Amino acid sequence: MKKKIIAVVLGLTLCFGMTGCASWDRMVTDMKSDVNGGMQRTITVYTADGKELATYKGKIDIDTNDGGYVKFDLNGKRYIYYNCFVESIADID
């Protein structure tokens, strides 16, 4: 019984101790984004030679992948861009 109490106290101490860490803050922001369907973002899509293709603003959740494309939904439309560069600036305040 003592070991369980010590384990719980140690676990809570670690959780409360991490609340000031940047990695903890990022994890909380990611969880909020997942629950709320995205964050307020400005997304700019560029070609390989640096020309701007499009800019989007709104509450956007970007799909991460290893397939060479970026995918997101905005205002009832799905956008998929292949072989491009994407800049995403999120308002996390």
N, CA, C and O atoms as a printed pandas DataFrame, in Angstrom:
     atom_number atom_name residue_name chain_id  residue_number  x_coord  y_coord  z_coord
0              1         N          MET        A               1    0.822   -1.189    0.000
1              2        CA          MET        A               1    0.000    0.000    0.000
2              3         C          MET        A               1    0.871    1.260    0.000
3              4         O          MET        A               1    0.554    2.238   -0.678
4              5         N          LYS        A               2    1.969    1.233    0.762
5              6        CA          LYS        A               2    2.861    2.385    0.810
6              7         C          LYS        A               2    3.470    2.666   -0.556
7              8         O          LYS        A               2    3.631    3.819   -0.954
8              9         N          LYS        A               3    3.805    1.589   -1.269
9             10        CA          LYS        A               3    4.423    1.752   -2.590
10            11         C          LYS        A               3    3.453    2.417   -3.566
11            12         O          LYS        A               3    3.860    3.244   -4.382
12            13         N          LYS        A               4    2.181    2.058   -3.484
13            14        CA          LYS        A               4    1.180    2.659   -4.370
14            15         C          LYS        A               4    1.017    4.148   -4.073
15            16         O          LYS        A               4    0.917    4.965   -4.988
16            17         N          ILE        A               5    0.991    4.488   -2.804
17            18        CA          ILE        A               5    0.852    5.902   -2.414
18            19         C          ILE        A               5    2.070    6.696   -2.872
19            20         O          ILE        A               5    1.937    7.805   -3.389
20            21         N          ILE        A               6    3.248    6.130   -2.683
21            22        CA          ILE        A               6    4.473    6.808   -3.121
22            23         C          ILE        A               6    4.481    6.978   -4.631
23            24         O          ILE        A               6    4.889    8.024   -5.135
24            25         N          ALA        A               7    4.033    5.953   -5.359
25            26        CA          ALA        A               7    3.990    6.030   -6.824
26            27         C          ALA        A               7    3.024    7.113   -7.294
27            28         O          ALA        A               7    3.328    7.855   -8.227
28            29         N          VAL        A               8    1.861    7.206   -6.651
29            30        CA          VAL        A               8    0.873    8.221   -7.020
30            31         C          VAL        A               8    1.411    9.622   -6.723
31            32         O          VAL        A               8    1.295   10.526   -7.552
32            33         N          VAL        A               9    1.995    9.795   -5.544
33            34        CA          VAL        A               9    2.547   11.103   -5.177
34            35         C          VAL        A               9    3.672   11.488   -6.133
35            36         O          VAL        A               9    3.745   12.636   -6.572
36            37         N          LEU        A              10    4.545   10.540   -6.457
37            38        CA          LEU        A              10    5.644   10.813   -7.389
38            39         C          LEU        A              10    5.105   11.173   -8.775
39            40         O          LEU        A              10    5.603   12.097   -9.417
40            41         N          GLY        A              11    4.093   10.446   -9.230
41            42        CA          GLY        A              11    3.489   10.744  -10.528
42            43         C          GLY        A              11    2.869   12.128  -10.578
43            44         O          GLY        A              11    3.058   12.866  -11.545
44            45         N          LEU        A              12    2.124   12.480   -9.529
45            46        CA          LEU        A              12    1.522   13.813   -9.482
46            47         C          LEU        A              12    2.589   14.910   -9.407
47            48         O          LEU        A              12    2.440   15.967  -10.020
48            49         N          THR        A              13    3.651   14.658   -8.662
49            50        CA          THR        A              13    4.740   15.623   -8.558
50            51         C          THR        A              13    5.381   15.855   -9.921
51            52         O          THR        A              13    5.685   16.992  -10.282
52            53         N          LEU        A              14    5.586   14.778  -10.678
53            54        CA          LEU        A              14    6.153   14.922  -12.023
54            55         C          LEU        A              14    5.218   15.700  -12.941
55            56         O          LEU        A              14    5.661   16.552  -13.710
56            57         N          CYS        A              15    3.925   15.405  -12.856
57            58        CA          CYS        A              15    2.964   16.122  -13.712
58            59         C          CYS        A              15    2.935   17.613  -13.393
59            60         O          CYS        A              15    2.969   18.448  -14.297
60            61         N          PHE        A              16    2.873   17.935  -12.130
61            62        CA          PHE        A              16    2.824   19.344  -11.745
62            63         C          PHE        A              16    4.159   20.032  -11.989
63            64         O          PHE        A              16    4.197   21.226  -12.289
64            65         N          GLY        A              17    5.236   19.301  -11.865
65            66        CA          GLY        A              17    6.562   19.871  -12.102
66            67         C          GLY        A              17    6.819   20.179  -13.565
67            68         O          GLY        A              17    7.620   21.058  -13.885
68            69         N          MET        A              18    6.139   19.456  -14.466
69            70        CA          MET        A              18    6.356   19.652  -15.901
70            71         C          MET        A              18    5.523   20.781  -16.482
71            72         O          MET        A              18    5.704   21.129  -17.649
72            73         N          THR        A              19    4.628   21.357  -15.720
73            74        CA          THR        A              19    3.721   22.349  -16.282
74            75         C          THR        A              19    4.438   23.596  -16.781
75            76         O          THR        A              19    3.861   24.346  -17.569
76            77         N          GLY        A              20    5.654   23.844  -16.359
77            78        CA          GLY        A              20    6.395   25.007  -16.834
78            79         C          GLY        A              20    7.310   24.684  -18.007
79            80         O          GLY        A              20    7.952   25.587  -18.544
80            81         N          CYS        A              21    7.387   23.435  -18.414
81            82        CA          CYS        A              21    8.293   23.022  -19.495
82            83         C          CYS        A              21    7.697   23.366  -20.860
83            84         O          CYS        A              21    6.483   23.305  -21.054
84            85         N          ALA        A              22    8.560   23.723  -21.791
85            86        CA          ALA        A              22    8.109   24.053  -23.143
86            87         C          ALA        A              22    7.508   22.828  -23.833
87            88         O          ALA        A              22    6.519   22.952  -24.556
88            89         N          SER        A              23    8.094   21.650  -23.619
89            90        CA          SER        A              23    7.552   20.448  -24.252
90            91         C          SER        A              23    6.155   20.135  -23.723
91            92         O          SER        A              23    5.299   19.670  -24.475
92            93         N          TRP        A              24    5.921   20.382  -22.454
93            94        CA          TRP        A              24    4.585   20.187  -21.867
94            95         C          TRP        A              24    3.601   21.163  -22.506
95            96         O          TRP        A              24    2.485   20.779  -22.857
96            97         N          ASP        A              25    4.009   22.423  -22.657
97            98        CA          ASP        A              25    3.137   23.430  -23.271
98            99         C          ASP        A              25    2.791   23.052  -24.708
99           100         O          ASP        A              25    1.648   23.216  -25.133
100          101         N          ARG        A              26    3.777   22.542  -25.463
101          102        CA          ARG        A              26    3.509   22.115  -26.839
102          103         C          ARG        A              26    2.529   20.952  -26.869
103          104         O          ARG        A              26    1.641   20.912  -27.720
104          105         N          MET        A              27    2.682   20.001  -25.943
105          106        CA          MET        A              27    1.784   18.855  -25.896
106          107         C          MET        A              27    0.355   19.309  -25.590
107          108         O          MET        A              27   -0.591   18.812  -26.201
108          109         N          VAL        A              28    0.191   20.237  -24.663
109          110        CA          VAL        A              28   -1.140   20.753  -24.328
110          111         C          VAL        A              28   -1.747   21.470  -25.532
111          112         O          VAL        A              28   -2.933   21.307  -25.819
112          113         N          THR        A              29   -0.931   22.268  -26.244
113          114        CA          THR        A              29   -1.414   22.972  -27.432
114          115         C          THR        A              29   -1.843   21.981  -28.507
115          116         O          THR        A              29   -2.868   22.186  -29.156
116          117         N          ASP        A              30   -1.073   20.905  -28.706
117          118        CA          ASP        A              30   -1.435   19.880  -29.685
118          119         C          ASP        A              30   -2.747   19.199  -29.314
119          120         O          ASP        A              30   -3.577   18.940  -30.185
120          121         N          MET        A              31   -2.942   18.908  -28.029
121          122        CA          MET        A              31   -4.179   18.270  -27.595
122          123         C          MET        A              31   -5.373   19.201  -27.794
123          124         O          MET        A              31   -6.441   18.756  -28.216
124          125         N          LYS        A              32   -5.203   20.484  -27.496
125          126        CA          LYS        A              32   -6.284   21.450  -27.716
126          127         C          LYS        A              32   -6.642   21.523  -29.199
127          128         O          LYS        A              32   -7.819   21.593  -29.555
128          129         N          SER        A              33   -5.626   21.506  -30.061
129          130        CA          SER        A              33   -5.857   21.555  -31.499
130          131         C          SER        A              33   -6.641   20.337  -31.965
131          132         O          SER        A              33   -7.567   20.465  -32.766
132          133         N          ASP        A              34   -6.274   19.148  -31.468
133          134        CA          ASP        A              34   -6.974   17.924  -31.853
134          135         C          ASP        A              34   -8.425   17.932  -31.400
135          136         O          ASP        A              34   -9.310   17.511  -32.145
136          137         N          VAL        A              35   -8.674   18.404  -30.198
137          138        CA          VAL        A              35  -10.024   18.408  -29.646
138          139         C          VAL        A              35  -10.902   19.453  -30.325
139          140         O          VAL        A              35  -12.084   19.209  -30.565
140          141         N          ASN        A              36  -10.334   20.611  -30.635
141          142        CA          ASN        A              36  -11.123   21.720  -31.183
142          143         C          ASN        A              36  -11.159   21.763  -32.702
143          144         O          ASN        A              36  -11.722   22.700  -33.268
144          145         N          GLY        A              37  -10.580   20.784  -33.378
145          146        CA          GLY        A              37  -10.633   20.756  -34.835
146          147         C          GLY        A              37   -9.649   21.688  -35.509
147          148         O          GLY        A              37   -9.883   22.116  -36.639
148          149         N          GLY        A              38   -8.570   22.006  -34.853
149          150        CA          GLY        A              38   -7.531   22.844  -35.457
150          151         C          GLY        A              38   -7.275   24.110  -34.671
151          152         O          GLY        A              38   -7.883   24.370  -33.634
152          153         N          MET        A              39   -6.341   24.894  -35.211
153          154        CA          MET        A              39   -5.990   26.176  -34.608
154          155         C          MET        A              39   -6.148   27.265  -35.662
155          156         O          MET        A              39   -6.183   26.990  -36.861
156          157         N          GLN        A              40   -6.241   28.492  -35.196
157          158        CA          GLN        A              40   -6.232   29.614  -36.128
158          159         C          GLN        A              40   -4.848   29.674  -36.778
159          160         O          GLN        A              40   -3.842   29.838  -36.088
160          161         N          ARG        A              41   -4.802   29.542  -38.082
161          162        CA          ARG        A              41   -3.532   29.485  -38.794
162          163         C          ARG        A              41   -3.567   30.340  -40.041
163          164         O          ARG        A              41   -4.624   30.672  -40.579
164          165         N          THR        A              42   -2.379   30.678  -40.474
165          166        CA          THR        A              42   -2.172   31.225  -41.801
166          167         C          THR        A              42   -1.249   30.244  -42.517
167          168         O          THR        A              42   -0.118   30.020  -42.085
168          169         N          ILE        A              43   -1.730   29.664  -43.603
169          170        CA          ILE        A              43   -0.955   28.689  -44.373
170          171         C          ILE        A              43   -0.630   29.306  -45.717
171          172         O          ILE        A              43   -1.515   29.792  -46.421
172          173         N          THR        A              44    0.649   29.283  -46.068
173          174        CA          THR        A              44    1.093   29.754  -47.372
174          175         C          THR        A              44    1.767   28.594  -48.091
175          176         O          THR        A              44    2.642   27.934  -47.530
176          177         N          VAL        A              45    1.358   28.348  -49.334
177          178        CA          VAL        A              45    1.897   27.246  -50.126
178          179         C          VAL        A              45    2.792   27.829  -51.215
179          180         O          VAL        A              45    2.404   28.760  -51.920
180          181         N          TYR        A              46    4.001   27.265  -51.343
181          182        CA          TYR        A              46    4.990   27.745  -52.312
182          183         C          TYR        A              46    5.389   26.625  -53.270
183          184         O          TYR        A              46    5.359   25.449  -52.908
184          185         N          THR        A              47    5.762   26.997  -54.487
185          186        CA          THR        A              47    6.325   26.045  -55.432
186          187         C          THR        A              47    7.768   25.764  -55.038
187          188         O          THR        A              47    8.306   26.397  -54.130
188          189         N          ALA        A              48    8.393   24.810  -55.726
189          190        CA          ALA        A              48    9.775   24.443  -55.422
190          191         C          ALA        A              48   10.742   25.599  -55.670
191          192         O          ALA        A              48   11.787   25.681  -55.025
192          193         N          ASP        A              49   10.399   26.494  -56.602
193          194        CA          ASP        A              49   11.288   27.632  -56.870
194          195         C          ASP        A              49   10.914   28.885  -56.069
195          196         O          ASP        A              49   11.435   29.968  -56.336
196          197         N          GLY        A              50   10.015   28.738  -55.091
197          198        CA          GLY        A              50    9.727   29.826  -54.162
198          199         C          GLY        A              50    8.577   30.740  -54.531
199          200         O          GLY        A              50    8.351   31.734  -53.840
200          201         N          LYS        A              51    7.849   30.448  -55.581
201          202        CA          LYS        A              51    6.697   31.281  -55.942
202          203         C          LYS        A              51    5.492   30.893  -55.097
203          204         O          LYS        A              51    5.220   29.714  -54.872
204          205         N          GLU        A              52    4.780   31.911  -54.636
205          206        CA          GLU        A              52    3.616   31.674  -53.798
206          207         C          GLU        A              52    2.454   31.182  -54.640
207          208         O          GLU        A              52    2.078   31.813  -55.629
208          209         N          LEU        A              53    1.881   30.040  -54.238
209          210        CA          LEU        A              53    0.721   29.490  -54.936
210          211         C          LEU        A              53   -0.590   29.970  -54.320
211          212         O          LEU        A              53   -1.500   30.398  -55.029
212          213         N          ALA        A              54   -0.675   29.893  -52.987
213          214        CA          ALA        A              54   -1.932   30.240  -52.314
214          215         C          ALA        A              54   -1.681   30.535  -50.844
215          216         O          ALA        A              54   -0.692   30.094  -50.260
216          217         N          THR        A              55   -2.605   31.294  -50.263
217          218        CA          THR        A              55   -2.581   31.575  -48.826
218          219         C          THR        A              55   -3.972   31.332  -48.269
219          220         O          THR        A              55   -4.972   31.736  -48.864
220          221         N          TYR        A              56   -4.028   30.662  -47.109
221          222        CA          TYR        A              56   -5.292   30.347  -46.458
222          223         C          TYR        A              56   -5.234   30.823  -45.015
223          224         O          TYR        A              56   -4.189   30.740  -44.370
224          225         N          LYS        A              57   -6.357   31.320  -44.511
225          226        CA          LYS        A              57   -6.457   31.747  -43.118
226          227         C          LYS        A              57   -7.730   31.168  -42.530
227          228         O          LYS        A              57   -8.772   31.139  -43.184
228          229         N          GLY        A              58   -7.639   30.709  -41.292
229          230        CA          GLY        A              58   -8.820   30.186  -40.625
230          231         C          GLY        A              58   -8.456   29.114  -39.635
231          232         O          GLY        A              58   -7.282   28.899  -39.332
232          233         N          LYS        A              59   -9.474   28.439  -39.130
233          234        CA          LYS        A              59   -9.276   27.356  -38.179
234          235         C          LYS        A              59   -8.976   26.090  -38.975
235          236         O          LYS        A              59   -9.865   25.502  -39.590
236          237         N          ILE        A              60   -7.701   25.680  -38.951
237          238        CA          ILE        A              60   -7.229   24.609  -39.825
238          239         C          ILE        A              60   -6.473   23.570  -39.016
239          240         O          ILE        A              60   -5.674   23.908  -38.142
240          241         N          ASP        A              61   -6.732   22.303  -39.314
241          242        CA          ASP        A              61   -5.975   21.186  -38.754
242          243         C          ASP        A              61   -5.245   20.516  -39.912
243          244         O          ASP        A              61   -5.882   19.973  -40.815
244          245         N          ILE        A              62   -3.921   20.549  -39.891
245          246        CA          ILE        A              62   -3.107   20.003  -40.972
246          247         C          ILE        A              62   -2.845   18.533  -40.715
247          248         O          ILE        A              62   -2.531   18.141  -39.591
248          249         N          ASP        A              63   -2.974   17.711  -41.761
249          250        CA          ASP        A              63   -2.670   16.289  -41.672
250          251         C          ASP        A              63   -1.178   16.081  -41.906
251          252         O          ASP        A              63   -0.649   16.481  -42.943
252          253         N          THR        A              64   -0.505   15.463  -40.956
253          254        CA          THR        A              64    0.912   15.165  -41.122
254          255         C          THR        A              64    1.059   13.789  -41.743
255          256         O          THR        A              64    0.285   12.880  -41.444
256          257         N          ASN        A              65    2.065   13.633  -42.617
257          258        CA          ASN        A              65    2.278   12.374  -43.309
258          259         C          ASN        A              65    3.692   12.315  -43.855
259          260         O          ASN        A              65    4.439   13.290  -43.774
260          261         N          ASP        A              66    4.054   11.183  -44.403
261          262        CA          ASP        A              66    5.360   11.003  -45.041
262          263         C          ASP        A              66    5.215   10.808  -46.550
263          264         O          ASP        A              66    6.152   10.353  -47.206
264          265         N          GLY        A              67    4.063   11.145  -47.099
265          266        CA          GLY        A              67    3.785   10.871  -48.499
266          267         C          GLY        A              67    4.134   11.986  -49.465
267          268         O          GLY        A              67    3.815   11.870  -50.648
268          269         N          GLY        A              68    4.769   13.054  -49.024
269          270        CA          GLY        A              68    5.151   14.128  -49.932
270          271         C          GLY        A              68    4.027   15.090  -50.256
271          272         O          GLY        A              68    4.085   15.788  -51.269
272          273         N          TYR        A              69    3.011   15.140  -49.420
273          274        CA          TYR        A              69    1.916   16.072  -49.662
274          275         C          TYR        A              69    1.435   16.652  -48.344
275          276         O          TYR        A              69    1.736   16.130  -47.270
276          277         N          VAL        A              70    0.683   17.737  -48.442
277          278        CA          VAL        A              70    0.043   18.332  -47.273
278          279         C          VAL        A              70   -1.464   18.335  -47.534
279          280         O          VAL        A              70   -1.915   18.606  -48.646
280          281         N          LYS        A              71   -2.233   18.027  -46.482
281          282        CA          LYS        A              71   -3.689   17.933  -46.625
282          283         C          LYS        A              71   -4.337   18.654  -45.451
283          284         O          LYS        A              71   -3.929   18.488  -44.302
284          285         N          PHE        A              72   -5.360   19.461  -45.759
285          286        CA          PHE        A              72   -6.126   20.131  -44.705
286          287         C          PHE        A              72   -7.514   20.460  -45.221
287          288         O          PHE        A              72   -7.746   20.529  -46.428
288          289         N          ASP        A              73   -8.432   20.662  -44.286
289          290        CA          ASP        A              73   -9.814   21.038  -44.601
290          291         C          ASP        A              73  -10.052   22.455  -44.114
291          292         O          ASP        A              73   -9.616   22.833  -43.027
292          293         N          LEU        A              74  -10.751   23.236  -44.933
293          294        CA          LEU        A              74  -11.096   24.610  -44.575
294          295         C          LEU        A              74  -12.414   24.976  -45.231
295          296         O          LEU        A              74  -12.573   24.842  -46.444
296          297         N          ASN        A              75  -13.357   25.440  -44.425
297          298        CA          ASN        A              75  -14.668   25.899  -44.914
298          299         C          ASN        A              75  -15.365   24.873  -45.797
299          300         O          ASN        A              75  -15.919   25.214  -46.842
300          301         N          GLY        A              76  -15.332   23.615  -45.368
301          302        CA          GLY        A              76  -16.032   22.562  -46.089
302          303         C          GLY        A              76  -15.335   22.061  -47.341
303          304         O          GLY        A              76  -15.928   21.294  -48.100
304          305         N          LYS        A              77  -14.105   22.466  -47.580
305          306        CA          LYS        A              77  -13.353   22.005  -48.743
306          307         C          LYS        A              77  -12.055   21.355  -48.276
307          308         O          LYS        A              77  -11.456   21.786  -47.291
308          309         N          ARG        A              78  -11.625   20.318  -48.987
309          310        CA          ARG        A              78  -10.359   19.649  -48.683
310          311         C          ARG        A              78   -9.313   20.106  -49.695
311          312         O          ARG        A              78   -9.545   20.103  -50.904
312          313         N          TYR        A              79   -8.162   20.499  -49.167
313          314        CA          TYR        A              79   -7.043   20.939  -49.988
314          315         C          TYR        A              79   -5.909   19.939  -49.851
315          316         O          TYR        A              79   -5.536   19.563  -48.740
316          317         N          ILE        A              80   -5.359   19.506  -50.980
317          318        CA          ILE        A              80   -4.203   18.616  -50.991
318          319         C          ILE        A              80   -3.192   19.196  -51.970
319          320         O          ILE        A              80   -3.510   19.441  -53.134
320          321         N          TYR        A              81   -1.973   19.415  -51.488
321          322        CA          TYR        A              81   -0.894   19.926  -52.321
322          323         C          TYR        A              81    0.237   18.905  -52.323
323          324         O          TYR        A              81    0.669   18.433  -51.272
324          325         N          TYR        A              82    0.708   18.571  -53.526
325          326        CA          TYR        A              82    1.803   17.621  -53.684
326          327         C          TYR        A              82    3.084   18.362  -54.075
327          328         O          TYR        A              82    3.043   19.349  -54.810
328          329         N          ASN        A              83    4.208   17.878  -53.577
329          330        CA          ASN        A              83    5.537   18.368  -53.957
330          331         C          ASN        A              83    5.642   19.885  -53.877
331          332         O          ASN        A              83    5.988   20.545  -54.857
332          333         N          CYS        A              84    5.351   20.415  -52.737
333          334        CA          CYS        A              84    5.416   21.854  -52.536
334          335         C          CYS        A              84    5.966   22.137  -51.141
335          336         O          CYS        A              84    6.187   21.223  -50.346
336          337         N          PHE        A              85    6.176   23.397  -50.868
337          338        CA          PHE        A              85    6.628   23.821  -49.551
338          339         C          PHE        A              85    5.483   24.569  -48.883
339          340         O          PHE        A              85    4.811   25.385  -49.513
340          341         N          VAL        A              86    5.270   24.287  -47.614
341          342        CA          VAL        A              86    4.141   24.872  -46.886
342          343         C          VAL        A              86    4.661   25.554  -45.631
343          344         O          VAL        A              86    5.410   24.972  -44.846
344          345         N          GLU        A              87    4.244   26.803  -45.461
345          346        CA          GLU        A              87    4.545   27.545  -44.242
346          347         C          GLU        A              87    3.240   27.656  -43.460
347          348         O          GLU        A              87    2.226   28.115  -43.985
348          349         N          SER        A              88    3.280   27.233  -42.209
349          350        CA          SER        A              88    2.105   27.300  -41.357
350          351         C          SER        A              88    2.440   28.122  -40.126
351          352         O          SER        A              88    3.353   27.786  -39.373
352          353         N          ILE        A              89    1.697   29.198  -39.928
353          354        CA          ILE        A              89    1.874   30.036  -38.760
354          355         C          ILE        A              89    0.590   29.962  -37.947
355          356         O          ILE        A              89   -0.473   30.380  -38.405
356          357         N          ALA        A              90    0.701   29.422  -36.722
357          358        CA          ALA        A              90   -0.474   29.218  -35.878
358          359         C          ALA        A              90   -0.521   30.273  -34.783
359          360         O          ALA        A              90    0.502   30.660  -34.218
360          361         N          ASP        A              91   -1.731   30.723  -34.500
361          362        CA          ASP        A              91   -1.967   31.641  -33.379
362          363         C          ASP        A              91   -2.292   30.797  -32.160
363          364         O          ASP        A              91   -3.420   30.322  -32.026
364          365         N          ILE        A              92   -1.329   30.599  -31.267
365          366        CA          ILE        A              92   -1.520   29.694  -30.139
366          367         C          ILE        A              92   -1.867   30.410  -28.843
367          368         O          ILE        A              92   -1.867   29.783  -27.784
368          369         N          ASP        A              93   -2.157   31.676  -28.893
369          370        CA          ASP        A              93   -2.519   32.412  -27.680
370          371         C          ASP        A              93   -3.891   32.079  -27.205
371          372         O          ASP        A              93   -4.341   32.617  -26.193
